[in-house]
Short mmCIF file of C-alpha atoms in Angstrom, two decimals:
data_model
loop_
_atom_site.label_atom_id
_atom_site.label_comp_id
_atom_site.label_asym_id
_atom_site.label_seq_id
_atom_site.Cartn_x
_atom_site.Cartn_y
_atom_site.Cartn_z
CA MET X 7 1.92 1.67 -25.11
CA SER X 8 0.43 4.42 -27.21
CA GLY X 9 -2.80 5.79 -25.82
CA SER X 10 -2.49 4.02 -22.46
CA ARG X 11 -3.08 5.77 -19.15
CA HIS X 12 -0.28 6.89 -16.85
CA ILE X 13 -0.94 5.57 -13.35
CA LEU X 14 1.21 6.67 -10.41
CA VAL X 15 0.92 4.23 -7.51
CA ALA X 16 2.39 6.06 -4.52
CA VAL X 17 2.75 3.88 -1.43
CA ALA X 18 3.33 4.87 2.19
CA TRP X 19 6.97 5.07 3.26
CA PRO X 20 7.56 2.77 6.27
CA TYR X 21 9.81 4.00 9.05
CA ALA X 22 13.01 1.94 9.05
CA SER X 23 12.70 1.65 12.82
CA GLY X 24 11.27 -1.83 13.30
CA SER X 25 9.66 -4.80 11.59
CA ARG X 26 6.39 -4.19 9.77
CA HIS X 27 3.33 -6.26 10.70
CA LEU X 28 0.32 -7.58 8.77
CA GLY X 29 -1.58 -4.36 9.44
CA HIS X 30 0.98 -2.46 7.39
CA LEU X 31 0.85 -5.07 4.63
CA SER X 32 -2.96 -5.01 4.47
CA GLY X 33 -3.15 -1.26 4.86
CA ALA X 34 -0.90 -0.15 2.03
CA TYR X 35 1.57 -2.51 0.38
CA LEU X 36 -0.59 -5.42 -0.78
CA PRO X 37 -3.45 -3.21 -2.02
CA ALA X 38 -1.00 -1.07 -3.97
CA ASP X 39 0.57 -4.13 -5.58
CA ILE X 40 -2.81 -5.58 -6.58
CA PHE X 41 -3.81 -2.25 -8.10
CA ALA X 42 -0.50 -1.81 -9.94
CA ARG X 43 -0.52 -5.37 -11.30
CA TYR X 44 -4.04 -4.90 -12.61
CA HIS X 45 -3.13 -1.72 -14.47
CA ARG X 46 0.02 -3.24 -15.94
CA LEU X 47 -2.07 -6.18 -17.14
CA ALA X 48 -4.45 -3.66 -18.72
CA GLY X 49 -1.52 -2.19 -20.66
CA ASN X 50 -1.36 1.07 -18.71
CA GLN X 51 1.91 2.79 -17.88
CA VAL X 52 2.37 2.22 -14.15
CA LEU X 53 4.95 3.83 -11.91
CA MET X 54 4.83 2.29 -8.43
CA VAL X 55 7.22 3.91 -5.98
CA SER X 56 8.02 4.08 -2.31
CA GLY X 57 10.97 3.55 -0.01
CA SER X 58 12.14 3.32 3.55
CA ASP X 59 11.72 6.49 5.59
CA VAL X 60 15.11 6.88 7.25
CA HIS X 61 14.56 10.19 9.01
CA GLY X 62 11.61 9.64 11.33
CA THR X 63 12.10 10.14 15.04
CA PRO X 64 11.05 6.50 15.67
CA ILE X 65 14.46 5.65 14.21
CA THR X 66 16.38 7.89 16.57
CA VAL X 67 14.27 6.62 19.47
CA ARG X 68 15.21 3.02 18.60
CA ALA X 69 18.85 4.00 18.12
CA ASP X 70 18.88 5.67 21.55
CA GLN X 71 17.37 2.57 23.12
CA GLU X 72 20.02 0.31 21.56
CA GLY X 73 22.93 2.69 21.99
CA VAL X 74 23.80 2.71 18.27
CA GLU X 75 23.85 5.27 15.47
CA PRO X 76 20.57 5.74 13.53
CA ALA X 77 22.25 4.46 10.35
CA VAL X 78 22.63 1.03 11.98
CA ILE X 79 18.87 0.85 12.60
CA VAL X 80 18.08 2.10 9.12
CA ASP X 81 20.24 -0.46 7.34
CA ARG X 82 18.88 -3.34 9.41
CA TYR X 83 15.23 -2.68 8.71
CA HIS X 84 15.61 -1.45 5.14
CA GLN X 85 17.15 -4.80 4.28
CA GLU X 86 14.33 -6.59 6.08
CA PHE X 87 11.74 -4.63 4.12
CA LEU X 88 13.44 -5.51 0.84
CA SER X 89 13.33 -9.19 1.82
CA ASN X 90 9.63 -8.91 2.70
CA TRP X 91 8.75 -7.31 -0.64
CA LYS X 92 10.68 -9.94 -2.59
CA SER X 93 9.07 -12.81 -0.67
CA LEU X 94 5.57 -11.50 -1.36
CA GLY X 95 6.13 -10.35 -4.93
CA ILE X 96 5.50 -6.64 -4.28
CA SER X 97 6.27 -5.31 -7.75
CA TRP X 98 7.97 -1.96 -7.22
CA ASP X 99 9.25 0.07 -10.12
CA LEU X 100 11.48 1.68 -7.50
CA TYR X 101 11.82 1.11 -3.77
CA THR X 102 14.41 3.51 -2.43
CA THR X 103 15.05 5.51 0.77
CA THR X 104 14.76 9.11 1.91
CA GLY X 105 18.49 9.04 2.60
CA THR X 106 19.61 9.62 -0.99
CA ASP X 107 21.26 12.75 -2.36
CA ASN X 108 18.45 12.87 -4.90
CA HIS X 109 15.78 13.03 -2.18
CA ARG X 110 17.66 15.79 -0.40
CA GLU X 111 17.91 17.85 -3.60
CA VAL X 112 14.22 17.38 -4.46
CA THR X 113 13.24 18.31 -0.89
CA TRP X 114 15.36 21.44 -1.14
CA ASP X 115 13.71 22.31 -4.45
CA VAL X 116 10.23 22.03 -2.91
CA PHE X 117 11.35 24.03 0.14
CA ARG X 118 12.84 26.80 -2.00
CA ARG X 119 9.82 26.94 -4.32
CA LEU X 120 7.35 27.20 -1.44
CA HIS X 121 9.49 29.87 0.21
CA GLU X 122 9.73 31.80 -3.06
CA HIS X 123 5.93 31.71 -3.34
CA GLY X 124 5.53 33.02 0.20
CA TYR X 125 4.30 29.82 1.80
CA ILE X 126 7.27 29.21 4.10
CA VAL X 127 8.12 31.75 6.78
CA ALA X 128 10.38 31.82 9.86
CA LYS X 129 8.98 32.60 13.26
CA SER X 130 9.62 31.96 16.92
CA THR X 131 7.60 29.27 18.67
CA PRO X 132 7.52 27.56 22.06
CA GLN X 133 8.78 23.99 22.10
CA PHE X 134 9.21 21.45 24.88
CA TYR X 135 12.72 21.44 26.33
CA ASP X 136 14.29 18.82 28.61
CA ALA X 137 16.33 20.84 31.12
CA GLU X 138 18.04 17.73 32.48
CA ALA X 139 19.09 16.46 29.04
CA GLU X 140 19.67 20.03 27.86
CA ARG X 141 17.93 19.62 24.52
CA PHE X 142 14.72 20.46 22.70
CA LEU X 143 12.32 17.56 22.24
CA PRO X 144 10.95 16.52 18.85
CA ASP X 145 7.34 15.30 18.84
CA ARG X 146 8.04 11.62 19.49
CA TYR X 147 10.38 12.41 22.35
CA VAL X 148 7.39 13.70 24.32
CA GLU X 149 4.95 11.20 25.77
CA GLY X 150 1.87 11.60 27.93
CA THR X 151 -1.85 11.04 28.18
CA CYS X 152 -4.06 11.50 25.13
CA PRO X 153 -6.61 14.28 25.76
CA PHE X 154 -9.18 12.50 23.57
CA CYS X 155 -9.16 8.87 24.75
CA GLY X 156 -7.06 8.90 27.91
CA TYR X 157 -4.39 6.51 26.61
CA THR X 158 -1.32 7.05 28.79
CA GLY X 159 1.25 6.09 26.17
CA ALA X 160 0.38 8.71 23.55
CA ARG X 161 3.20 10.44 21.68
CA GLY X 162 3.62 14.09 20.82
CA ASP X 163 2.60 13.51 17.21
CA GLN X 164 -0.12 10.87 17.48
CA CYS X 165 -2.11 8.62 19.80
CA ASP X 166 -1.66 4.99 18.76
CA ASP X 167 -4.80 4.03 20.65
CA CYS X 168 -7.39 6.31 19.04
CA GLY X 169 -5.35 7.40 16.00
CA ARG X 170 -5.79 11.14 16.56
CA GLN X 171 -3.11 13.53 15.30
CA LEU X 172 -1.58 15.46 18.20
CA ASP X 173 0.86 18.23 18.99
CA PRO X 174 3.18 17.77 22.00
CA GLU X 175 1.45 20.54 23.94
CA ASP X 176 -1.86 18.65 23.63
CA LEU X 177 -0.63 15.89 25.93
CA ILE X 178 -1.74 15.68 29.54
CA ASP X 179 1.12 15.14 32.00
CA PRO X 180 3.85 15.29 29.32
CA ARG X 181 7.20 13.63 30.02
CA SER X 182 10.54 13.45 28.21
CA ARG X 183 11.66 10.13 26.75
CA PHE X 184 15.23 11.10 27.58
CA SER X 185 14.98 11.69 31.31
CA GLY X 186 11.37 10.98 32.25
CA THR X 187 11.10 14.49 33.67
CA THR X 188 8.40 17.00 32.87
CA PRO X 189 9.65 19.20 30.02
CA VAL X 190 9.30 22.95 29.98
CA MET X 191 8.41 25.31 27.16
CA ARG X 192 11.17 27.45 25.64
CA GLU X 193 11.22 29.70 22.61
CA THR X 194 13.01 28.50 19.50
CA GLU X 195 12.91 29.72 15.90
CA HIS X 196 11.69 27.52 13.06
CA TYR X 197 10.40 27.62 9.53
CA PHE X 198 6.63 27.15 9.15
CA LEU X 199 4.47 26.02 6.24
CA ARG X 200 1.57 28.47 5.92
CA LEU X 201 -1.19 25.88 5.68
CA SER X 202 -3.71 28.58 6.59
CA ALA X 203 -3.15 30.17 3.18
CA PHE X 204 -4.62 27.09 1.45
CA GLU X 205 -7.73 26.55 3.57
CA GLU X 206 -10.43 27.77 1.17
CA ARG X 207 -8.80 26.35 -1.95
CA LEU X 208 -8.18 22.99 -0.34
CA LEU X 209 -11.71 22.70 1.04
CA ALA X 210 -13.22 23.41 -2.39
CA TRP X 211 -10.96 20.75 -3.92
CA LEU X 212 -11.78 18.16 -1.27
CA GLU X 213 -15.53 18.73 -1.59
CA SER X 214 -15.28 18.26 -5.36
CA ARG X 215 -13.70 14.81 -5.13
CA GLN X 216 -15.80 12.02 -6.67
CA GLY X 217 -15.53 8.37 -5.71
CA TRP X 218 -13.31 8.83 -2.65
CA ARG X 219 -13.91 6.60 0.34
CA LYS X 220 -16.25 8.40 2.69
CA HIS X 221 -14.07 8.00 5.76
CA VAL X 222 -11.13 9.55 3.87
CA GLN X 223 -13.08 12.47 2.42
CA ASN X 224 -14.94 13.17 5.65
CA MET X 225 -11.76 13.09 7.73
CA ALA X 226 -9.94 15.45 5.37
CA ILE X 227 -12.88 17.84 5.08
CA GLY X 228 -13.46 17.83 8.83
CA PHE X 229 -9.79 18.54 9.54
CA THR X 230 -9.82 21.42 7.05
CA LYS X 231 -13.07 22.91 8.35
CA ASP X 232 -11.62 22.92 11.86
CA GLY X 233 -9.11 25.42 10.49
CA LEU X 234 -5.68 24.84 8.98
CA HIS X 235 -2.92 26.12 11.22
CA ASP X 236 0.59 27.00 10.12
CA ARG X 237 2.87 24.10 11.00
CA ALA X 238 6.57 24.03 11.83
CA ILE X 239 8.57 22.15 9.22
CA THR X 240 11.92 22.23 11.01
CA ARG X 241 12.99 20.75 14.31
CA ASP X 242 16.00 20.87 16.61
CA LEU X 243 17.48 17.57 15.50
CA THR X 244 20.81 16.13 14.44
CA TRP X 245 19.32 13.38 12.23
CA GLY X 246 17.50 14.38 9.07
CA ILE X 247 17.77 16.55 5.98
CA PRO X 248 19.52 19.87 6.70
CA LEU X 249 18.12 23.15 5.50
CA PRO X 250 19.30 24.42 2.13
CA PRO X 251 22.62 26.25 2.71
CA GLU X 252 21.12 29.70 2.13
CA PHE X 253 18.56 29.09 4.91
CA SER X 254 21.03 28.34 7.70
CA ASP X 255 20.41 31.65 9.46
CA LEU X 256 18.32 29.94 12.17
CA GLY X 257 21.48 28.42 13.61
CA GLU X 258 22.99 24.98 14.02
CA GLY X 259 21.04 21.82 14.76
CA LYS X 260 18.02 22.51 12.57
CA ARG X 261 16.65 19.79 10.32
CA ILE X 262 13.69 19.58 7.95
CA TYR X 263 11.13 17.56 9.82
CA VAL X 264 10.01 14.17 8.52
CA TRP X 265 6.33 14.98 8.02
CA PHE X 266 7.26 17.64 5.46
CA GLU X 267 9.92 15.77 3.52
CA ALA X 268 8.65 12.15 3.59
CA VAL X 269 5.68 12.87 1.29
CA ILE X 270 8.07 14.59 -1.11
CA GLY X 271 9.55 11.12 -1.49
CA TYR X 272 6.87 10.21 -4.02
CA LEU X 273 8.20 12.94 -6.30
CA SER X 274 11.87 12.30 -5.56
CA ALA X 275 11.44 8.54 -6.14
CA ALA X 276 9.80 9.23 -9.50
CA LYS X 277 12.76 11.44 -10.44
CA GLU X 278 15.25 8.83 -9.24
CA TRP X 279 13.45 6.17 -11.29
CA ALA X 280 13.64 8.42 -14.36
CA GLN X 281 17.37 8.97 -13.86
CA ARG X 282 17.91 5.22 -13.63
CA THR X 283 16.07 4.66 -16.91
CA GLY X 284 18.42 7.06 -18.71
CA ASP X 285 15.60 9.53 -19.42
CA PRO X 286 15.76 12.10 -16.57
CA GLN X 287 12.56 13.82 -17.69
CA ALA X 288 10.44 10.65 -17.86
CA TRP X 289 8.88 11.36 -14.45
CA GLN X 290 6.98 14.32 -15.90
CA ALA X 291 4.46 12.03 -17.66
CA TRP X 292 3.10 11.04 -14.23
CA TRP X 293 3.41 14.40 -12.47
CA GLU X 294 2.83 17.20 -14.98
CA ASP X 295 0.41 15.72 -17.52
CA PRO X 296 -3.09 16.64 -16.25
CA GLU X 297 -4.45 13.41 -17.76
CA ALA X 298 -2.18 11.27 -15.56
CA GLU X 299 -3.68 9.62 -12.47
CA SER X 300 -2.11 9.29 -9.02
CA TYR X 301 -3.27 6.97 -6.24
CA TYR X 302 -1.87 7.13 -2.72
CA PHE X 303 -2.05 3.87 -0.75
CA ILE X 304 -1.81 4.50 2.97
CA GLY X 305 -3.43 3.65 6.30
CA LYS X 306 -6.07 5.95 7.76
CA ASP X 307 -3.59 7.36 10.30
CA ASN X 308 -1.87 9.04 7.34
CA VAL X 309 -4.98 10.57 5.76
CA VAL X 310 -4.28 14.11 6.99
CA PHE X 311 -0.75 14.10 5.61
CA HIS X 312 -1.80 12.81 2.18
CA ALA X 313 -5.24 14.35 1.70
CA VAL X 314 -4.59 17.70 3.39
CA ILE X 315 -0.94 18.64 3.89
CA TRP X 316 0.58 17.09 0.75
CA PRO X 317 -2.04 18.65 -1.53
CA CYS X 318 -1.23 22.02 0.08
CA GLN X 319 2.45 21.50 -0.65
CA LEU X 320 1.62 20.61 -4.26
CA MET X 321 -0.67 23.60 -4.64
CA GLY X 322 2.03 25.88 -3.29
CA TYR X 323 4.69 24.41 -5.56
CA GLU X 324 2.44 24.75 -8.65
CA GLY X 325 2.50 22.68 -11.82
CA LEU X 326 2.31 19.21 -10.23
CA ASN X 327 -0.72 16.93 -10.18
CA LEU X 328 -2.87 16.67 -7.09
CA PRO X 329 -3.91 13.16 -5.94
CA THR X 330 -6.55 11.46 -8.03
CA ASP X 331 -7.52 9.34 -5.05
CA VAL X 332 -6.28 8.53 -1.56
CA PRO X 333 -7.81 5.07 -0.96
CA ALA X 334 -6.68 4.81 2.64
CA ASN X 335 -7.57 1.59 4.40
CA GLN X 336 -8.93 1.36 7.91
CA TYR X 337 -7.01 -0.52 10.63
CA VAL X 338 -6.28 -4.20 10.95
CA THR X 339 -6.72 -5.09 14.61
CA PHE X 340 -5.34 -8.05 16.51
CA LYS X 341 -7.68 -9.28 19.26
CA GLY X 342 -9.33 -5.89 19.15
CA GLU X 343 -6.13 -3.82 19.35
CA LYS X 344 -4.68 -1.76 16.49
CA GLY X 345 -1.46 -3.20 15.16
CA SER X 346 1.53 -1.19 16.32
CA ALA X 347 5.20 -1.80 15.65
CA SER X 348 6.19 0.48 18.54
CA ARG X 349 3.90 -1.35 20.98
CA GLY X 350 4.65 -4.85 19.70
CA ILE X 351 1.05 -5.62 18.66
CA GLY X 352 0.87 -7.91 15.62
CA ARG X 353 3.49 -10.39 14.42
CA SER X 354 5.96 -9.28 11.78
CA ILE X 355 5.55 -9.86 8.06
CA THR X 356 8.74 -11.94 8.17
CA TRP X 357 7.20 -14.31 10.74
CA TYR X 358 4.38 -15.10 8.32
CA THR X 359 6.47 -15.31 5.14
CA GLU X 360 8.61 -17.95 6.84
CA ARG X 361 5.52 -20.09 7.47
CA LEU X 362 3.11 -19.50 4.59
CA GLU X 363 3.27 -19.69 0.82
CA PRO X 364 3.29 -16.13 -0.54
CA ASP X 365 0.05 -16.38 -2.49
CA ALA X 366 -1.69 -18.06 0.43
CA LEU X 367 -0.79 -15.12 2.67
CA ARG X 368 -1.70 -12.63 -0.06
CA TYR X 369 -5.10 -14.29 -0.44
CA ALA X 370 -5.92 -14.38 3.27
CA LEU X 371 -5.10 -10.68 3.61
CA ALA X 372 -6.75 -9.55 0.37
CA ALA X 373 -9.94 -11.35 1.37
CA SER X 374 -9.95 -9.34 4.62
CA LEU X 375 -8.76 -5.91 3.48
CA PRO X 376 -10.04 -3.20 5.88
CA GLU X 377 -11.27 -0.95 3.09
CA GLN X 378 -14.35 0.48 4.83
CA ASN X 379 -14.12 -0.72 8.43
CA ASP X 380 -11.50 -1.94 10.87
CA THR X 381 -10.95 -5.68 10.45
CA ASP X 382 -9.85 -8.00 13.23
CA LEU X 383 -7.37 -10.59 12.01
CA SER X 384 -6.39 -13.79 13.77
CA ASP X 385 -4.17 -16.70 12.83
CA ASP X 386 -7.21 -18.99 12.96
CA GLU X 387 -8.99 -16.79 10.40
CA ILE X 388 -5.94 -16.77 8.13
CA VAL X 389 -5.75 -20.59 8.22
CA ARG X 390 -9.51 -20.90 7.68
CA ARG X 391 -9.51 -18.65 4.62
CA ILE X 392 -6.57 -20.50 3.09
CA ASN X 393 -7.98 -23.99 3.69
CA GLU X 394 -11.72 -23.46 3.23
CA GLU X 395 -11.63 -20.90 0.44
CA LEU X 396 -8.34 -20.85 -1.45
CA VAL X 397 -7.46 -24.54 -1.29
CA ALA X 398 -10.94 -26.05 -1.23
CA THR X 399 -12.53 -23.84 -3.89
CA TRP X 400 -9.79 -22.68 -6.26
CA GLY X 401 -6.83 -24.99 -5.73
CA ASN X 402 -8.88 -28.19 -5.82
CA LEU X 403 -10.80 -27.00 -8.88
CA VAL X 404 -7.61 -26.47 -10.86
CA ASN X 405 -6.09 -29.72 -9.67
CA ARG X 406 -9.02 -31.99 -10.47
CA VAL X 407 -9.82 -30.49 -13.89
CA LEU X 408 -6.24 -30.49 -15.15
CA ASN X 409 -5.51 -33.97 -13.84
CA LEU X 410 -8.72 -35.41 -15.27
CA THR X 411 -7.98 -33.78 -18.62
CA ALA X 412 -4.38 -35.00 -18.67
CA ARG X 413 -5.39 -38.58 -17.84
CA SER X 414 -8.28 -38.68 -20.27
CA PHE X 415 -6.72 -36.91 -23.25
CA ASP X 416 -3.03 -37.83 -23.17
CA GLY X 417 -1.91 -34.57 -21.57
CA MET X 418 -3.51 -32.45 -24.29
CA VAL X 419 -6.27 -29.86 -24.39
CA PRO X 420 -9.22 -31.76 -25.92
CA THR X 421 -11.03 -30.64 -29.04
CA PRO X 422 -14.55 -29.55 -28.10
CA GLY X 423 -17.70 -30.27 -29.97
CA THR X 424 -20.58 -27.85 -30.33
CA LEU X 425 -21.05 -25.97 -27.09
CA ALA X 426 -24.31 -26.58 -25.28
CA ALA X 427 -26.30 -23.79 -23.67
CA GLU X 428 -24.87 -24.60 -20.24
CA ASP X 429 -21.30 -24.42 -21.64
CA ARG X 430 -21.88 -21.02 -23.19
CA GLU X 431 -23.60 -19.85 -20.02
CA LEU X 432 -20.54 -20.72 -17.92
CA LEU X 433 -18.15 -18.90 -20.25
CA ASP X 434 -20.46 -15.89 -20.30
CA THR X 435 -20.45 -15.98 -16.49
CA ILE X 436 -16.66 -15.95 -16.42
CA ASP X 437 -16.52 -13.07 -18.89
CA ARG X 438 -18.95 -11.06 -16.76
CA THR X 439 -16.91 -11.96 -13.68
CA LEU X 440 -13.75 -10.50 -15.22
CA SER X 441 -15.58 -7.38 -16.38
CA ASP X 442 -17.08 -6.87 -12.91
CA GLU X 443 -13.68 -7.46 -11.29
CA ALA X 444 -12.05 -4.87 -13.54
CA ASP X 445 -14.69 -2.30 -12.62
CA LEU X 446 -14.20 -2.99 -8.91
CA ILE X 447 -10.41 -2.70 -9.08
CA GLU X 448 -10.70 0.54 -11.07
CA HIS X 449 -12.66 1.90 -8.10
CA VAL X 450 -10.09 0.42 -5.67
CA GLU X 451 -12.63 -2.04 -4.26
CA LEU X 452 -10.05 -4.78 -4.15
CA ARG X 453 -11.62 -7.10 -1.59
CA SER X 454 -14.84 -7.20 -3.61
CA GLY X 455 -12.81 -7.80 -6.75
CA LEU X 456 -11.26 -10.90 -5.21
CA ARG X 457 -14.63 -12.11 -3.93
CA THR X 458 -16.02 -11.77 -7.46
CA VAL X 459 -13.29 -13.99 -8.92
CA MET X 460 -13.82 -16.57 -6.19
CA GLN X 461 -17.53 -16.62 -7.01
CA GLY X 462 -16.49 -17.40 -10.59
CA ALA X 463 -14.56 -20.41 -9.30
CA GLN X 464 -17.64 -21.54 -7.39
CA ALA X 465 -19.61 -21.28 -10.63
CA VAL X 466 -17.14 -23.61 -12.37
CA ASN X 467 -17.38 -26.09 -9.51
CA ALA X 468 -21.18 -26.02 -9.76
CA TYR X 469 -20.95 -26.58 -13.53
CA LEU X 470 -18.68 -29.60 -13.09
CA ASN X 471 -20.86 -31.11 -10.40
CA ALA X 472 -23.85 -30.80 -12.73
CA GLN X 473 -22.06 -32.07 -15.87
CA GLU X 474 -19.98 -34.85 -14.22
CA PRO X 475 -17.37 -35.27 -16.99
CA TRP X 476 -15.72 -38.15 -15.06
CA LYS X 477 -18.96 -40.12 -15.66
CA VAL X 478 -19.82 -38.76 -19.09
CA ILE X 479 -16.47 -39.84 -20.56
CA LYS X 480 -17.42 -43.47 -20.14
CA GLN X 481 -20.41 -43.08 -22.47
CA ASP X 482 -19.74 -39.96 -24.60
CA ARG X 483 -16.08 -39.02 -25.05
CA GLN X 484 -16.87 -36.06 -27.30
CA ARG X 485 -19.25 -34.53 -24.78
CA ALA X 486 -16.68 -35.04 -22.01
CA ALA X 487 -14.09 -33.30 -24.19
CA THR X 488 -16.44 -30.35 -24.61
CA ILE X 489 -17.13 -30.14 -20.87
CA LEU X 490 -13.44 -30.27 -19.97
CA TRP X 491 -12.47 -27.75 -22.67
CA THR X 492 -15.16 -25.42 -21.32
CA ALA X 493 -13.90 -25.89 -17.76
CA LEU X 494 -10.29 -25.30 -18.85
CA SER X 495 -11.35 -22.12 -20.66
CA ALA X 496 -13.16 -20.91 -17.57
CA ILE X 497 -10.16 -21.72 -15.36
CA ALA X 498 -7.86 -19.89 -17.78
CA GLY X 499 -10.09 -16.83 -17.46
CA LEU X 500 -10.13 -17.04 -13.69
CA GLY X 501 -6.35 -17.45 -13.74
CA VAL X 502 -6.15 -14.03 -15.36
CA GLY X 503 -8.57 -12.67 -12.78
CA PHE X 504 -6.41 -13.98 -9.96
CA LEU X 505 -3.16 -12.59 -11.44
CA PRO X 506 -3.19 -9.27 -9.55
CA TYR X 507 -3.88 -11.09 -6.29
CA LEU X 508 -1.98 -14.38 -6.66
CA PRO X 509 0.92 -13.69 -9.05
CA PHE X 510 3.05 -16.73 -8.25
CA THR X 511 0.43 -19.45 -8.64
CA SER X 512 -1.36 -17.70 -11.50
CA ALA X 513 1.89 -17.78 -13.47
CA ARG X 514 2.23 -21.49 -12.66
CA LEU X 515 -1.34 -22.08 -13.85
CA HIS X 516 -0.53 -20.37 -17.15
CA ASP X 517 2.38 -22.78 -17.55
CA MET X 518 0.16 -25.77 -16.76
CA LEU X 519 -2.31 -24.62 -19.43
CA GLY X 520 0.46 -23.94 -21.94
CA LEU X 521 -0.48 -20.26 -22.12
CA LYS X 522 1.62 -17.13 -22.23
CA ALA X 523 0.68 -14.22 -19.98
CA GLY X 524 0.03 -11.06 -21.94
CA LYS X 525 -1.29 -7.55 -21.40
CA GLY X 526 -4.79 -8.00 -22.66
CA GLY X 527 -6.43 -6.85 -19.48
CA LEU X 528 -8.85 -9.00 -17.51
CA ARG X 529 -10.03 -11.08 -20.44
CA ARG X 530 -10.46 -14.81 -20.83
CA PRO X 531 -7.66 -16.13 -23.05
CA ASP X 532 -8.19 -18.68 -25.78
CA VAL X 533 -7.24 -22.22 -24.78
CA PRO X 534 -6.12 -23.76 -28.07
CA GLU X 535 -7.38 -27.28 -28.69
CA GLY X 536 -4.60 -29.81 -29.07
CA ALA X 537 -2.14 -27.76 -27.01
CA ARG X 538 0.03 -29.78 -24.64
CA LEU X 539 -0.54 -29.18 -20.95
CA GLY X 540 2.47 -28.36 -18.82
CA GLU X 541 3.60 -30.12 -15.68
CA ILE X 542 0.61 -30.34 -13.36
CA GLY X 543 0.87 -30.01 -9.59
CA PRO X 544 -1.09 -28.58 -6.66
CA LEU X 545 -1.14 -24.79 -6.52
CA PHE X 546 -1.45 -24.68 -2.73
CA THR X 547 -0.76 -26.78 0.34
CA LYS X 548 -3.48 -27.28 2.91
CA LEU X 549 -2.41 -26.06 6.33
CA ASP X 550 -2.57 -28.12 9.49
CA ASP X 551 -3.40 -26.85 12.96
CA THR X 552 0.26 -26.19 13.78
CA ALA X 553 0.97 -23.99 10.73
CA LEU X 554 0.65 -20.75 12.72
#
């Protein structure tokens, strides 16, 4: 659309090493989808990309545990992810993997460009070595005690208990995952990204950001002020992207490490999408136009990679847009513990999609998004939100108004009379609701956006309870027609407001009202008098105590 904004929605790449849980869905994938759907509805040009990360050491760890090749693990969980996204209506423009030839070539291009600009250098470094297994140990193959919180199951890259980023040598009492023995330090040569060269420039950029979530900005600024240290971007691995052929002088068994190449996936996915459209240069509108906007949806354990390291890579490459915003969510906890696929905390997305209607699950999670603080999530709370909020407030409102209208006016939208002050007041309330919701979503305050729409539904319920059209119709059919037309118009507006959050049932509501979904943004559509209503049925099913 001419004059529309270009919005890149870049979403965290899940390791294809195990099932994802509701914390992952709430942290990145559902918020990204809500945001993307809103901008498409507004007529903006959205490119929403991600894919399965097939090179992370969690994959090789799982493969070792099962005695299979990493590709077996990757294929299993990539297919599961695709099924999850389809079940929940996650509206990717492209969901791919880091295992494509395209991703390798784009990674090589970034590597070469950074090396050409002097930001990648080779140097010798000590690395943990398992003498019994006779191999160097990548980060996740070293476990031990976290020096910050004392958690004994911390990994060499991160502590799952406190969320701190770690290096293997930070661990207390380190041990090898291969043999359980204490590893020793040996010298090995690797390529390093000179993060230290970006420290001043990055800090100035971070401090100039407006509208970022405070926990994201503070974490990134604090990490940068502590001093950026050059970081190895290769590892002694057999699974991963090899070095470009001209950089093979370090010897066999070197691979580009996942932390460096996974974030490049946002760029490689955009290029792959462009190739699939038949216009290989189409990606440039989202990456090279300074007016384009890019939003990175991640969990807070990925803030450093997306708000510090990836901007450094982009600065070093030159000519590509830096993130507009990194609206990282806080953690979803389960009975006080952070969800963790590796530790088995939190049921899988698949478990829930097999038991709940997609929009019901989307609602329960969107109403609890951990945007500013960690949020504890329980099955009881999910059921409560669905029954007491979604079904009781919104679903019942739609059902009773449409059924009363269909019975009273032969399945047609009634012709209203002159609107009374209370009718106009309700429609004005709905219009303000949609305007407020749009402003909140623009600022990635998605939970508040949903709450605003639900308050609009409560306003319609209050209007109906005051006007009592089921009584009025017995004495004044014209006034009842006006009340019901007003309520239908309000519901139609709320249906648009719910579209980014509840795409399946909002589309059904449009059909019931005889409307066609357009791209007019969050605006109340006209409900034409005399139009025939579609087939009416409940939008949601109330859950019983055994649902979860």
